[in-house]
Coordinates of C-alpha atoms in Angstrom, one line a residue:
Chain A
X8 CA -0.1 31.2 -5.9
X9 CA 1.6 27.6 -4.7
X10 CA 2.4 26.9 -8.4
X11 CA 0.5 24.1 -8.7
X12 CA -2.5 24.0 -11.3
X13 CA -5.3 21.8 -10.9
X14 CA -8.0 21.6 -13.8
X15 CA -11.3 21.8 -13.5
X16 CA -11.5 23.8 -10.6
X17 CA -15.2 22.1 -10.9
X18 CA -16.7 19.3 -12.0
X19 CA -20.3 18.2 -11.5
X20 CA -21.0 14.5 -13.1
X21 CA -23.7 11.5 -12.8
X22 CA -23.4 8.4 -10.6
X23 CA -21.5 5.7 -12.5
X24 CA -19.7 8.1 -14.8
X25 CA -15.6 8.4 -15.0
X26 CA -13.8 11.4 -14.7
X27 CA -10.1 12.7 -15.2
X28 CA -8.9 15.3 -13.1
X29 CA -5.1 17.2 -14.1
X30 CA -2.2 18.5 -12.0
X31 CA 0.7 20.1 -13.0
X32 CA 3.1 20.3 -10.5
X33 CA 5.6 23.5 -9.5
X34 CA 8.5 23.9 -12.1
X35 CA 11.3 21.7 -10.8
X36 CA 9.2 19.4 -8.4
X37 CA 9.1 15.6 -9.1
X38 CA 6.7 14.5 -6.8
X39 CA 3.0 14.8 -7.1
X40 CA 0.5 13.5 -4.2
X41 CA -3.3 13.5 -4.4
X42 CA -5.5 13.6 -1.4
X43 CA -9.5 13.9 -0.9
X44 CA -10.9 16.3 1.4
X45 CA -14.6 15.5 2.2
X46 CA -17.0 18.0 3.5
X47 CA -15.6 19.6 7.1
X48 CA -13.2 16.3 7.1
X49 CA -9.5 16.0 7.1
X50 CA -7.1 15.2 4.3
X51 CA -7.2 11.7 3.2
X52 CA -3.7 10.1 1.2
X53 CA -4.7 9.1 -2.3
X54 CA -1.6 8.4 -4.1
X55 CA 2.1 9.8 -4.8
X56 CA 4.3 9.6 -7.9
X57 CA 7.8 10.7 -7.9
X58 CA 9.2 10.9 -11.4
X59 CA 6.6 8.8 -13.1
X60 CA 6.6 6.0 -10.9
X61 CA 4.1 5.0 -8.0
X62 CA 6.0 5.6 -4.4
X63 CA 3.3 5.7 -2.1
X64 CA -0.3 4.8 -1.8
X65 CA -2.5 5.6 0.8
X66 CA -6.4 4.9 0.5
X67 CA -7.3 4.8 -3.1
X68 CA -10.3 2.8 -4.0
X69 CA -9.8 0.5 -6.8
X70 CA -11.9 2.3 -9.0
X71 CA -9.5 5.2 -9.0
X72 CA -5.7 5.3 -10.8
X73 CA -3.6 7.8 -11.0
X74 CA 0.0 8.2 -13.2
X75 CA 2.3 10.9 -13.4
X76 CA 3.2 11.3 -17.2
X77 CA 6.8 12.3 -18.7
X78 CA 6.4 15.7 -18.5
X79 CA 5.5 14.9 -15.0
X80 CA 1.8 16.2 -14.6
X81 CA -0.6 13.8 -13.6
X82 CA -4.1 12.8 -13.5
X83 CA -6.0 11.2 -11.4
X84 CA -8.9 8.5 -12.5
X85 CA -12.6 8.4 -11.0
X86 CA -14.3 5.7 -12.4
X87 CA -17.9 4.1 -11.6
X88 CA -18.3 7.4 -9.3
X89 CA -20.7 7.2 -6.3
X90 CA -22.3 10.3 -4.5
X91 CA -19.9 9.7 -1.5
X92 CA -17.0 10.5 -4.5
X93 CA -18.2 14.4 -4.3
X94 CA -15.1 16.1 -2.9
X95 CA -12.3 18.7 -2.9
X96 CA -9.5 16.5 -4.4
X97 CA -6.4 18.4 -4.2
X98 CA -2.9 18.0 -5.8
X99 CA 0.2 18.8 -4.1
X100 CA 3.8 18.7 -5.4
X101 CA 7.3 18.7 -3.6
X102 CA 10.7 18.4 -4.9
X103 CA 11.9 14.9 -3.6
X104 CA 10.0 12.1 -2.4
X105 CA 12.3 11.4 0.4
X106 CA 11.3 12.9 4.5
X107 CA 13.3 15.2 4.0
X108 CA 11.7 16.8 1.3
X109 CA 8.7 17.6 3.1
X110 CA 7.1 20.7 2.2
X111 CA 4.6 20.5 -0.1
X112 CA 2.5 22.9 -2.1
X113 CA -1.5 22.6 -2.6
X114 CA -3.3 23.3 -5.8
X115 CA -6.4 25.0 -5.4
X116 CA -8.0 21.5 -5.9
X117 CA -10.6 20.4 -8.4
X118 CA -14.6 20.1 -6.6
X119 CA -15.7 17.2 -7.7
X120 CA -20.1 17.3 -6.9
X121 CA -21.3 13.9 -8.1
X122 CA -25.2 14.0 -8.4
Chain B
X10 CA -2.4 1.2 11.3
X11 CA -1.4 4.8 12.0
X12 CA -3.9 7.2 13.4
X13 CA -3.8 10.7 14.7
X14 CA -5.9 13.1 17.2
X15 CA -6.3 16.6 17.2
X16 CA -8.8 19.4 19.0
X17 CA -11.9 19.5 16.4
X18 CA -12.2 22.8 17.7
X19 CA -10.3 25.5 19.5
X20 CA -11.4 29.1 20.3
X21 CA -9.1 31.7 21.2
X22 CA -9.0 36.2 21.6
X23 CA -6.9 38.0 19.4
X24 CA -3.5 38.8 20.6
X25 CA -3.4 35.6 22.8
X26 CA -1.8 32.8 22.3
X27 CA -3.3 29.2 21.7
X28 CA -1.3 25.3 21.3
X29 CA -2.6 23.0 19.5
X30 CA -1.7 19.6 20.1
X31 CA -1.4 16.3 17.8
X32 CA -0.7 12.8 19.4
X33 CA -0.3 9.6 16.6
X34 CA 0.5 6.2 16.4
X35 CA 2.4 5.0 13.5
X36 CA 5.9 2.4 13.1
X37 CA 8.4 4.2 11.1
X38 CA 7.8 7.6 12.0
X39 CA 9.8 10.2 10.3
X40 CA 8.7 13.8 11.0
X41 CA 5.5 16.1 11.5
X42 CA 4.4 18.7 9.3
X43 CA 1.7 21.2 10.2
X44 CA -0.4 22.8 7.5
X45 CA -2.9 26.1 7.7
X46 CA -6.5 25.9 5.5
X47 CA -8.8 29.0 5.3
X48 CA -12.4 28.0 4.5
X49 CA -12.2 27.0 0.8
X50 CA -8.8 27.5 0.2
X51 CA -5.5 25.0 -0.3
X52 CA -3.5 23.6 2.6
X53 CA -0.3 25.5 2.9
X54 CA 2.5 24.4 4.6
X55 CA 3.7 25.4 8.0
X56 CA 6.1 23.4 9.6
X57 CA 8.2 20.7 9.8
X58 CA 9.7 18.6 12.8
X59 CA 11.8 15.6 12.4
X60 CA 14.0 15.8 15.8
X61 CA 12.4 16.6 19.0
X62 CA 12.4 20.4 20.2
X63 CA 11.1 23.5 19.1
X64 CA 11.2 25.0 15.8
X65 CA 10.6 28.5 15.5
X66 CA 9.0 30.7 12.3
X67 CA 8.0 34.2 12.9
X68 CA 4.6 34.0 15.3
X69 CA 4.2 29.9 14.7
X70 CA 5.9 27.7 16.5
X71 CA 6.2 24.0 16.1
X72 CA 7.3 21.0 19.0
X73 CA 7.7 17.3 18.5
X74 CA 8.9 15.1 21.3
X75 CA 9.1 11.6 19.4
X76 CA 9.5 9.9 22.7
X77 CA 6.0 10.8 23.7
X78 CA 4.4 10.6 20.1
X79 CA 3.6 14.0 20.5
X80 CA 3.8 17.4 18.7
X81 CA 2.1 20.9 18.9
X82 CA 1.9 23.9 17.3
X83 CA 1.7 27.3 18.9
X84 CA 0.2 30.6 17.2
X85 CA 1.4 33.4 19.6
X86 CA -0.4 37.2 19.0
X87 CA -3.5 35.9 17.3
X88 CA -4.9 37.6 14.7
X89 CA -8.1 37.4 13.3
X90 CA -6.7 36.0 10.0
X91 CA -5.4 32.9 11.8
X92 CA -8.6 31.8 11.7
X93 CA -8.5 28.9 9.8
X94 CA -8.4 25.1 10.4
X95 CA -4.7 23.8 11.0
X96 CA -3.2 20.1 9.9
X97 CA -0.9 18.2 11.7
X98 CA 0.4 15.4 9.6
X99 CA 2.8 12.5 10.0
X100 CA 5.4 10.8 7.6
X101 CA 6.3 7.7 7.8
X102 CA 7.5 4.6 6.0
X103 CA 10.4 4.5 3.2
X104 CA 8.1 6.7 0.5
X105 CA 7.3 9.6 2.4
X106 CA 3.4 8.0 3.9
X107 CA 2.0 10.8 4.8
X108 CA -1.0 10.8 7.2
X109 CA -3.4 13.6 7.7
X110 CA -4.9 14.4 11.2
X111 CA -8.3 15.8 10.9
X112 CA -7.8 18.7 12.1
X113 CA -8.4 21.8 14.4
X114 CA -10.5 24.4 13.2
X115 CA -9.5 27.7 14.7
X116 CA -11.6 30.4 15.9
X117 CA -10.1 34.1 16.7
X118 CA -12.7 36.0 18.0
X119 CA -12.0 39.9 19.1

C-alpha cells in the first residue's frame, strides 16, 4: 500500500458527461501529480500541484482541471468526455516538488471506461 | 519538445540478467527515475539518477551518463516476478516536468 487513495477505483460514464475523480495524497506529502495511462501505452503528465498551487502542467486538454484543496487532496475534472477519455488515470504524491524530491508513490488509479 | 525511447519489448531467462536502455531529448534535464508496473497494478518507484554513474539497489541497478543522454537499468538474477513493464522517466524544467518513456514490457520466461 503506496498510501495514496484514489476514488472510484471505477467509473463507467456516457460521451459528453463530466466526471470528478479524488486523490488523497501520503500523510506528509505536498505534491500531487496526475497522469493518464491508456491501454498498453505509457504514462502521460497531466498536471502537478504542490501545496495548492499549479507547478507543472504537462498535456491536459482544456476540458480537464484539476486543484489540490487545503487539506491537500485533489481532484481532477473530466468534462465533455469522449470515448478516447477511457483510461487508467493515476494519482501520485511526493514530498517536495523540487528534483530532488523525486520519488513518487502511485495510487491504484481510478479506470475511467467512457461508453 | 522532450521525447524518450525505450525497448517495447525485452525477453529474458530467469536468473539472467537483462539492461534496459532509455535515450531522451529534453533542455533542462534534471535526473531519471525508473519505475516497475505489474499488469494492472500502480507504477512504483525504482530509481533515481541525477549525476552520471551507477546507482546500486539490491538486484536493480540504475546508470545515467548525461553527456550521452543516456540511462539504463539493469535487473541482475531474474525472477519470474520481474515480469512487469518498467518506466524510465525524465525531469526537467524548474517544477519537476516529468516525462514518461513508454515503456519496456518485460518477459521472464523459465
Amino acid at each position: 500500500d503506496s498510501g495514496v487513495t484514489q476514488t472510484p477505483k471505477h467509473l463507467i460514464t456516457a460521451t459528453g458527461q463530466r466526471v470528478t475523480l479524488r486523490c488523497s495524497p501520503r500523510s506528509g506529502d505536498l505534491s500531487v501529480y496526475w497522469y493518464q495511462q491508456s491501454l498498453d501505452q505509457g504514462l502521460q503528465f497531466l498536471i502537478q500541484y504542490y501545496n495548492g498551487e499549479e507547478r507543472a502542467k504537462g498535456n491536459i486538454l482544456e476540458r480537464f482541471s484539476a486543484q489540490q484543496f487545503p487539506d491537500l487532496h485533489s481532484e481532477l475534472n473530466l468534462s465533455s468526455l469522449e470515448l478516447g477519455d477511457s483510461a487508467l488515470y493515476f494519482c501520485a504524491s511526493s514530498v517536495g516538488a523540487g528534483a530532488e524530491n523525486t520519488e513518487a508513490f502511485f495510487g491504484q488509479g481510478t479506470r475511467l471506461t467512457v461508453v | 519538445g522532450q521525447s524518450l525511447e525505450q525497448p517495447s519489448e525485452v525477453t529474458a531467462v530467469e536468473g539472467a540478467i537483462v539492461q534496459i536502455n532509455c535515450t531522451y531529448q529534453t533542455s533542462g534535464f534534471y535526473g531519471l527515475s525508473w519505475y516497475q508496473q505489474h499488469d494492472g497494478g500502480a507504477p512504483t518507484f525504482l530509481s533515481y539518477n541525477g549525476l552520471d554513474g551507477l546507482e546500486e539497489t539490491g538486484r536493480f541497478s540504475s546508470f545515467l551518463s548525461r553527456s550521452d543522454s543516456y540511462g539504463y537499468l539493469l535487473l541482475q538474477e531474474l525472477q519470474m516476478k520481474d515480469s512487469a513493464s518498467y518506466f524510465c522517466a525524465v525531469y526537467s524544467g524548474g517544477y519537476q516536468k516529468v516525462t514518461f518513456g513508454t515503456g519496456t514490457k518485460l518477459q521472464v520466461i523459465p
